[in-house]
Amino acid sequence: MRGTKNGWTLLLLMLAGVVIGGFIGSIASSVPGLDWLNYGQAFGLENPLVLSMGLVVLTFGLTIKITIAGIIGIALAILIYRWI
């Protein structure tokens, strides 16, 4: 199974690493010695973009928060991908 690597596997592992890292960062924010894991920067649309077409109203919004725990999660996901 070592020869069956593809980009989708890497993408899914990286997304899982970001989600798990963000979860760990949010939990660690209340622990005094581990609050640095939740340090990061959020960027994106602060106010959602609303497109009203009478019958249909579409709302677009995207905010990404990158934390240290998320970066560690991405790094672990890449290491796991290389190990598989």
mmCIF file of N, CA and C in Angstrom:
data_model
loop_
_atom_site.group_PDB
_atom_site.id
_atom_site.type_symbol
_atom_site.label_atom_id
_atom_site.label_comp_id
_atom_site.label_asym_id
_atom_site.label_seq_id
_atom_site.Cartn_x
_atom_site.Cartn_y
_atom_site.Cartn_z
ATOM 1 N N MET A 1 0.813 -1.191 0.000
ATOM 2 C CA MET A 1 0.000 0.000 0.000
ATOM 3 C C MET A 1 0.859 1.258 0.000
ATOM 4 N N ARG A 2 2.161 1.125 0.101
ATOM 5 C CA ARG A 2 3.027 2.290 0.129
ATOM 6 C C ARG A 2 3.025 3.051 -1.194
ATOM 7 N N GLY A 3 2.738 2.410 -2.282
ATOM 8 C CA GLY A 3 2.814 3.074 -3.572
ATOM 9 C C GLY A 3 1.532 3.769 -3.999
ATOM 10 N N THR A 4 0.495 3.756 -3.188
ATOM 11 C CA THR A 4 -0.795 4.299 -3.593
ATOM 12 C C THR A 4 -1.071 5.684 -3.011
ATOM 13 N N LYS A 5 -0.051 6.497 -2.844
ATOM 14 C CA LYS A 5 -0.252 7.851 -2.317
ATOM 15 C C LYS A 5 -0.870 8.725 -3.400
ATOM 16 N N ASN A 6 -1.744 9.626 -2.979
ATOM 17 C CA ASN A 6 -2.286 10.598 -3.910
ATOM 18 C C ASN A 6 -2.566 11.896 -3.171
ATOM 19 N N GLY A 7 -2.885 12.915 -3.905
ATOM 20 C CA GLY A 7 -3.107 14.236 -3.339
ATOM 21 C C GLY A 7 -4.335 14.326 -2.460
ATOM 22 N N TRP A 8 -5.377 13.560 -2.762
ATOM 23 C CA TRP A 8 -6.599 13.604 -1.969
ATOM 24 C C TRP A 8 -6.357 13.091 -0.558
ATOM 25 N N THR A 9 -5.517 12.072 -0.443
ATOM 26 C CA THR A 9 -5.193 11.550 0.884
ATOM 27 C C THR A 9 -4.471 12.610 1.706
ATOM 28 N N LEU A 10 -3.516 13.288 1.084
ATOM 29 C CA LEU A 10 -2.790 14.350 1.770
ATOM 30 C C LEU A 10 -3.731 15.483 2.165
ATOM 31 N N LEU A 11 -4.635 15.872 1.279
ATOM 32 C CA LEU A 11 -5.579 16.946 1.576
ATOM 33 C C LEU A 11 -6.490 16.573 2.748
ATOM 34 N N LEU A 12 -7.012 15.355 2.742
ATOM 35 C CA LEU A 12 -7.879 14.919 3.839
ATOM 36 C C LEU A 12 -7.122 14.840 5.157
ATOM 37 N N LEU A 13 -5.884 14.357 5.125
ATOM 38 C CA LEU A 13 -5.090 14.305 6.343
ATOM 39 C C LEU A 13 -4.780 15.707 6.858
ATOM 40 N N MET A 14 -4.489 16.642 5.966
ATOM 41 C CA MET A 14 -4.199 18.008 6.389
ATOM 42 C C MET A 14 -5.444 18.679 6.967
ATOM 43 N N LEU A 15 -6.603 18.460 6.358
ATOM 44 C CA LEU A 15 -7.841 19.002 6.910
ATOM 45 C C LEU A 15 -8.134 18.416 8.291
ATOM 46 N N ALA A 16 -7.904 17.128 8.439
ATOM 47 C CA ALA A 16 -8.092 16.502 9.749
ATOM 48 C C ALA A 16 -7.106 17.071 10.759
ATOM 49 N N GLY A 17 -5.867 17.328 10.329
ATOM 50 C CA GLY A 17 -4.875 17.915 11.219
ATOM 51 C C GLY A 17 -5.254 19.307 11.663
ATOM 52 N N VAL A 18 -5.805 20.111 10.758
ATOM 53 C CA VAL A 18 -6.238 21.465 11.110
ATOM 54 C C VAL A 18 -7.400 21.418 12.089
ATOM 55 N N VAL A 19 -8.369 20.558 11.833
ATOM 56 C CA VAL A 19 -9.547 20.472 12.696
ATOM 57 C C VAL A 19 -9.157 19.966 14.084
ATOM 58 N N ILE A 20 -8.387 18.894 14.143
ATOM 59 C CA ILE A 20 -7.983 18.348 15.436
ATOM 60 C C ILE A 20 -7.065 19.322 16.171
ATOM 61 N N GLY A 21 -6.146 19.961 15.431
ATOM 62 C CA GLY A 21 -5.274 20.954 16.054
ATOM 63 C C GLY A 21 -6.055 22.138 16.599
ATOM 64 N N GLY A 22 -7.042 22.611 15.860
ATOM 65 C CA GLY A 22 -7.875 23.704 16.349
ATOM 66 C C GLY A 22 -8.671 23.311 17.572
ATOM 67 N N PHE A 23 -9.159 22.093 17.591
ATOM 68 C CA PHE A 23 -9.896 21.591 18.753
ATOM 69 C C PHE A 23 -8.991 21.515 19.975
ATOM 70 N N ILE A 24 -7.789 20.974 19.800
ATOM 71 C CA ILE A 24 -6.839 20.889 20.905
ATOM 72 C C ILE A 24 -6.434 22.284 21.368
ATOM 73 N N GLY A 25 -6.252 23.214 20.425
ATOM 74 C CA GLY A 25 -5.914 24.582 20.795
ATOM 75 C C GLY A 25 -6.998 25.257 21.598
ATOM 76 N N SER A 26 -8.255 25.032 21.226
ATOM 77 C CA SER A 26 -9.347 25.650 21.979
ATOM 78 C C SER A 26 -9.489 25.033 23.371
ATOM 79 N N ILE A 27 -9.221 23.746 23.499
ATOM 80 C CA ILE A 27 -9.256 23.110 24.819
ATOM 81 C C ILE A 27 -8.078 23.602 25.662
ATOM 82 N N ALA A 28 -6.899 23.732 25.045
ATOM 83 C CA ALA A 28 -5.698 24.116 25.775
ATOM 84 C C ALA A 28 -5.687 25.591 26.162
ATOM 85 N N SER A 29 -6.599 26.388 25.624
ATOM 86 C CA SER A 29 -6.604 27.813 25.947
ATOM 87 C C SER A 29 -6.961 28.074 27.408
ATOM 88 N N SER A 30 -7.650 27.145 28.045
ATOM 89 C CA SER A 30 -8.006 27.323 29.445
ATOM 90 C C SER A 30 -6.955 26.755 30.394
ATOM 91 N N VAL A 31 -5.954 26.041 29.875
ATOM 92 C CA VAL A 31 -4.882 25.483 30.702
ATOM 93 C C VAL A 31 -3.761 26.511 30.772
ATOM 94 N N PRO A 32 -3.335 26.920 31.972
ATOM 95 C CA PRO A 32 -2.356 28.004 32.084
ATOM 96 C C PRO A 32 -1.035 27.759 31.353
ATOM 97 N N GLY A 33 -0.506 26.564 31.347
ATOM 98 C CA GLY A 33 0.775 26.315 30.703
ATOM 99 C C GLY A 33 0.685 26.063 29.206
ATOM 100 N N LEU A 34 -0.518 25.796 28.701
ATOM 101 C CA LEU A 34 -0.686 25.436 27.293
ATOM 102 C C LEU A 34 -1.493 26.462 26.503
ATOM 103 N N ASP A 35 -1.733 27.626 27.061
ATOM 104 C CA ASP A 35 -2.547 28.619 26.366
ATOM 105 C C ASP A 35 -1.872 29.159 25.111
ATOM 106 N N TRP A 36 -0.563 28.973 24.966
ATOM 107 C CA TRP A 36 0.146 29.426 23.772
ATOM 108 C C TRP A 36 -0.254 28.630 22.535
ATOM 109 N N LEU A 37 -0.815 27.435 22.710
ATOM 110 C CA LEU A 37 -1.240 26.635 21.559
ATOM 111 C C LEU A 37 -2.403 27.277 20.808
ATOM 112 N N ASN A 38 -3.172 28.106 21.479
ATOM 113 C CA ASN A 38 -4.318 28.753 20.846
ATOM 114 C C ASN A 38 -3.963 30.122 20.271
ATOM 115 N N TYR A 39 -2.703 30.516 20.339
ATOM 116 C CA TYR A 39 -2.276 31.790 19.777
ATOM 117 C C TYR A 39 -2.303 31.684 18.256
ATOM 118 N N GLY A 40 -2.870 32.682 17.606
ATOM 119 C CA GLY A 40 -2.932 32.645 16.160
ATOM 120 C C GLY A 40 -3.574 33.885 15.594
ATOM 121 N N GLN A 41 -3.865 33.830 14.330
ATOM 122 C CA GLN A 41 -4.421 34.952 13.594
ATOM 123 C C GLN A 41 -5.641 34.485 12.812
ATOM 124 N N ALA A 42 -6.681 35.289 12.835
ATOM 125 C CA ALA A 42 -7.885 35.008 12.056
ATOM 126 C C ALA A 42 -7.978 36.020 10.923
ATOM 127 N N PHE A 43 -8.326 35.548 9.750
ATOM 128 C CA PHE A 43 -8.511 36.444 8.618
ATOM 129 C C PHE A 43 -9.652 35.939 7.756
ATOM 130 N N GLY A 44 -10.215 36.845 7.002
ATOM 131 C CA GLY A 44 -11.338 36.506 6.143
ATOM 132 C C GLY A 44 -12.325 37.661 6.078
ATOM 133 N N LEU A 45 -13.549 37.363 5.755
ATOM 134 C CA LEU A 45 -14.600 38.363 5.677
ATOM 135 C C LEU A 45 -15.206 38.563 7.062
ATOM 136 N N GLU A 46 -15.070 39.771 7.615
ATOM 137 C CA GLU A 46 -15.669 40.037 8.921
ATOM 138 C C GLU A 46 -17.184 40.114 8.817
ATOM 139 N N ASN A 47 -17.681 40.823 7.834
ATOM 140 C CA ASN A 47 -19.114 40.908 7.584
ATOM 141 C C ASN A 47 -19.436 40.068 6.359
ATOM 142 N N PRO A 48 -20.391 39.157 6.458
ATOM 143 C CA PRO A 48 -20.700 38.320 5.304
ATOM 144 C C PRO A 48 -21.236 39.144 4.130
ATOM 145 N N LEU A 49 -20.950 38.685 2.952
ATOM 146 C CA LEU A 49 -21.439 39.302 1.725
ATOM 147 C C LEU A 49 -22.826 38.726 1.434
ATOM 148 N N VAL A 50 -23.822 39.593 1.333
ATOM 149 C CA VAL A 50 -25.207 39.157 1.117
ATOM 150 C C VAL A 50 -25.629 39.574 -0.280
ATOM 151 N N LEU A 51 -26.092 38.609 -1.051
ATOM 152 C CA LEU A 51 -26.585 38.851 -2.400
ATOM 153 C C LEU A 51 -28.081 38.535 -2.411
ATOM 154 N N SER A 52 -28.894 39.572 -2.501
ATOM 155 C CA SER A 52 -30.335 39.404 -2.479
ATOM 156 C C SER A 52 -30.872 39.537 -3.902
ATOM 157 N N MET A 53 -31.551 38.481 -4.361
ATOM 158 C CA MET A 53 -32.106 38.483 -5.709
ATOM 159 C C MET A 53 -33.636 38.381 -5.666
ATOM 160 N N GLY A 54 -34.237 38.931 -4.647
ATOM 161 C CA GLY A 54 -35.686 38.895 -4.535
ATOM 162 C C GLY A 54 -36.173 37.602 -3.915
ATOM 163 N N LEU A 55 -36.217 36.557 -4.698
ATOM 164 C CA LEU A 55 -36.714 35.270 -4.240
ATOM 165 C C LEU A 55 -35.642 34.500 -3.464
ATOM 166 N N VAL A 56 -34.398 34.661 -3.865
ATOM 167 C CA VAL A 56 -33.293 33.915 -3.262
ATOM 168 C C VAL A 56 -32.312 34.904 -2.651
ATOM 169 N N VAL A 57 -31.883 34.610 -1.443
ATOM 170 C CA VAL A 57 -30.866 35.416 -0.773
ATOM 171 C C VAL A 57 -29.675 34.507 -0.486
ATOM 172 N N LEU A 58 -28.514 34.874 -1.027
ATOM 173 C CA LEU A 58 -27.288 34.113 -0.802
ATOM 174 C C LEU A 58 -26.386 34.899 0.135
ATOM 175 N N THR A 59 -25.816 34.213 1.105
ATOM 176 C CA THR A 59 -24.899 34.833 2.048
ATOM 177 C C THR A 59 -23.559 34.119 1.951
ATOM 178 N N PHE A 60 -22.500 34.881 1.662
ATOM 179 C CA PHE A 60 -21.159 34.336 1.546
ATOM 180 C C PHE A 60 -20.319 34.854 2.704
ATOM 181 N N GLY A 61 -19.598 33.970 3.346
ATOM 182 C CA GLY A 61 -18.713 34.365 4.424
ATOM 183 C C GLY A 61 -17.658 33.298 4.648
ATOM 184 N N LEU A 62 -16.446 33.723 4.937
ATOM 185 C CA LEU A 62 -15.359 32.796 5.179
ATOM 186 C C LEU A 62 -14.377 33.432 6.146
ATOM 187 N N THR A 63 -14.093 32.741 7.230
ATOM 188 C CA THR A 63 -13.089 33.174 8.186
ATOM 189 C C THR A 63 -12.206 31.984 8.511
ATOM 190 N N ILE A 64 -10.909 32.193 8.454
ATOM 191 C CA ILE A 64 -9.944 31.140 8.747
ATOM 192 C C ILE A 64 -9.111 31.589 9.934
ATOM 193 N N LYS A 65 -9.013 30.729 10.936
ATOM 194 C CA LYS A 65 -8.177 31.017 12.094
ATOM 195 C C LYS A 65 -7.045 30.009 12.124
ATOM 196 N N ILE A 66 -5.837 30.513 11.976
ATOM 197 C CA ILE A 66 -4.657 29.660 12.006
ATOM 198 C C ILE A 66 -4.015 29.810 13.381
ATOM 199 N N THR A 67 -3.878 28.692 14.090
ATOM 200 C CA THR A 67 -3.265 28.697 15.410
ATOM 201 C C THR A 67 -2.016 27.827 15.399
ATOM 202 N N ILE A 68 -1.250 27.912 16.463
ATOM 203 C CA ILE A 68 -0.041 27.096 16.580
ATOM 204 C C ILE A 68 -0.413 25.621 16.638
ATOM 205 N N ALA A 69 -1.493 25.293 17.338
ATOM 206 C CA ALA A 69 -1.940 23.901 17.408
ATOM 207 C C ALA A 69 -2.361 23.399 16.022
ATOM 208 N N GLY A 70 -2.975 24.262 15.217
ATOM 209 C CA GLY A 70 -3.341 23.877 13.859
ATOM 210 C C GLY A 70 -2.131 23.621 12.986
ATOM 211 N N ILE A 71 -1.086 24.439 13.153
ATOM 212 C CA ILE A 71 0.149 24.246 12.391
ATOM 213 C C ILE A 71 0.820 22.939 12.807
ATOM 214 N N ILE A 72 0.816 22.650 14.105
ATOM 215 C CA ILE A 72 1.367 21.375 14.576
ATOM 216 C C ILE A 72 0.552 20.208 14.015
ATOM 217 N N GLY A 73 -0.767 20.363 13.945
ATOM 218 C CA GLY A 73 -1.616 19.327 13.365
ATOM 219 C C GLY A 73 -1.327 19.089 11.896
ATOM 220 N N ILE A 74 -1.079 20.173 11.144
ATOM 221 C CA ILE A 74 -0.725 20.028 9.731
ATOM 222 C C ILE A 74 0.613 19.309 9.588
ATOM 223 N N ALA A 75 1.586 19.685 10.420
ATOM 224 C CA ALA A 75 2.902 19.043 10.358
ATOM 225 C C ALA A 75 2.794 17.551 10.679
ATOM 226 N N LEU A 76 1.993 17.207 11.679
ATOM 227 C CA LEU A 76 1.802 15.788 11.995
ATOM 228 C C LEU A 76 1.086 15.050 10.869
ATOM 229 N N ALA A 77 0.144 15.713 10.217
ATOM 230 C CA ALA A 77 -0.561 15.087 9.096
ATOM 231 C C ALA A 77 0.402 14.805 7.940
ATOM 232 N N ILE A 78 1.314 15.736 7.679
ATOM 233 C CA ILE A 78 2.299 15.511 6.608
ATOM 234 C C ILE A 78 3.237 14.371 6.974
ATOM 235 N N LEU A 79 3.653 14.312 8.252
ATOM 236 C CA LEU A 79 4.510 13.201 8.685
ATOM 237 C C LEU A 79 3.788 11.868 8.565
ATOM 238 N N ILE A 80 2.522 11.833 8.933
ATOM 239 C CA ILE A 80 1.741 10.595 8.796
ATOM 240 C C ILE A 80 1.604 10.219 7.329
ATOM 241 N N TYR A 81 1.388 11.192 6.464
ATOM 242 C CA TYR A 81 1.281 10.923 5.023
ATOM 243 C C TYR A 81 2.573 10.343 4.474
ATOM 244 N N ARG A 82 3.692 10.875 4.909
ATOM 245 C CA ARG A 82 4.986 10.344 4.436
ATOM 246 C C ARG A 82 5.257 8.958 4.994
ATOM 247 N N TRP A 83 4.720 8.684 6.209
ATOM 248 C CA TRP A 83 4.925 7.390 6.822
ATOM 249 C C TRP A 83 4.073 6.302 6.201
ATOM 250 N N ILE A 84 2.869 6.656 5.719
ATOM 251 C CA ILE A 84 1.942 5.679 5.129
ATOM 252 C C ILE A 84 2.546 5.081 3.873
#
